[in-house]
Amino acid sequence: LGAGGGGLVAARLLRDAGFRVKVFEASDQIGGVWVYSDSPTRGALYKSLHTNLPKEVMAYSDFPFDAALPSFMKHEDVLNYLQAYARHFNLYHMIALSTPVRSAEYVPGTDWQGD
């Protein structure tokens, strides 16, 4: 998992359960699919995108969206939320940006090995 919505939550919960966690994010910032780019090869996000789910459904149970935001937010609001989540739960130090994973293999009796 990278440093998108799912990866950030997984990293936090695994860390809180006592695991050593390292997140490998291929891009140069966290946010996953919520990072906008003009490049046609980078994601399906378009400049004027608003969520199709309300923030009340999208929010993590222990980290609500800003109450001042509309229910159907701009993609930038979701990205800001994920960045705030990573800051609030001190996750940035566990994330290696610009680090794509090409392969991963578990070697019994050792840690995971990858490239």
C-alpha atoms as one frame of an Amber mdcrd trajectory, in Angstrom:
protein
   0.000   0.000   0.000   1.133   3.511  -0.703   0.378   6.700   1.196  -3.202
   7.155   0.036  -6.296   6.919   2.199  -6.042   3.177   2.841  -2.285   3.101
   3.295  -2.257   5.908   5.859  -4.884   4.208   8.021  -3.168   0.822   7.714
   0.178   2.361   8.690  -1.304   4.052  11.732  -3.166   0.981  12.978  -0.207
  -1.344  12.426   2.134   1.076  14.200  -0.304   1.409  17.089  -0.443  -2.392
  17.313   3.330  -2.471  17.802   4.571  -3.253  14.301   7.527  -1.536  12.647
   5.980   0.207   9.641   7.439   1.662   6.470   5.170   3.042   3.732   6.540
   3.183   0.196   4.835   5.854  -1.912   5.664   5.970  -5.621   4.789   9.659
  -6.026   6.430  12.665  -4.438   3.582  13.346  -1.975   0.966  11.562   0.053
  -2.670  11.443  -0.989  -2.922   8.637  -3.537  -5.718   9.166  -6.050  -6.526
  12.565  -4.475  -3.336  14.175  -5.833  -4.278  16.144  -8.955  -1.984  16.307
 -11.958  -2.409  17.722 -15.462  -0.621  14.630 -16.786  -2.960  12.280 -18.676
  -0.980   9.300 -17.361  -1.423  10.226 -13.660  -4.759   9.172 -12.251  -8.369
   9.804 -13.151  -8.847  13.005 -11.178 -10.036  16.048 -13.083  -9.593  19.642
 -12.033 -13.216  20.386 -11.050 -13.886  17.042  -9.310 -16.110  16.984  -6.231
 -16.688  13.871  -4.155 -19.694  11.703  -4.948 -19.952  10.651  -1.292 -20.618
  13.102   1.525 -17.837  13.895   3.967 -19.954  12.393   6.737 -19.533   8.983
   5.071 -15.911   9.467   3.933 -14.455  10.582   7.278 -12.444   8.233   9.447
 -14.340   7.470  12.654 -11.785   9.203  14.877 -10.847  12.084  12.572 -13.770
  14.127  11.202 -13.576  16.519   8.287 -13.700  20.241   9.021 -17.325  21.082
   9.852 -17.115  24.203   7.680 -16.625  22.130   4.508 -19.647  21.286   2.356
 -20.802  17.666   2.404 -19.644  17.137  -1.192 -16.117  18.515  -1.192 -13.540
  19.407  -3.792 -10.731  16.925  -4.341  -8.308  19.417  -2.766 -10.276  19.195
   0.489  -9.840  15.425   0.593  -6.111  15.774  -0.097  -5.788  18.371   2.684
  -7.682  16.018   5.009  -5.274  13.139   4.296  -2.271  15.410   4.848  -3.786
  16.645   8.136  -4.430  13.029   9.187  -0.791  12.134   8.531   0.393  15.155
  10.547  -2.066  14.588  13.412  -1.074  10.941  13.836   2.645  11.560  13.179
   2.929   9.346  10.099   5.228  11.348   7.834   8.424   9.870   9.282   7.252
   6.380   8.242   6.664   7.328   4.585   9.297   7.018   1.864   8.164   9.299
  -0.983   9.212   8.770  -4.605   9.850   5.116  -3.779   7.973   2.724  -6.064
   7.852  -0.956  -5.134   8.679  -3.220  -8.038   8.549  -6.490  -6.105   8.212
  -7.818  -2.571   9.024 -11.232  -1.185   8.836 -12.736   2.270  11.848 -14.815
   3.203  10.944 -17.094   6.166  12.905 -16.242   9.299  13.733 -12.708   8.086
  12.029  -9.437   7.315  10.421  -8.752   3.964  12.795  -8.119   1.105  11.957
  -5.976  -1.855  13.060  -3.910  -4.773
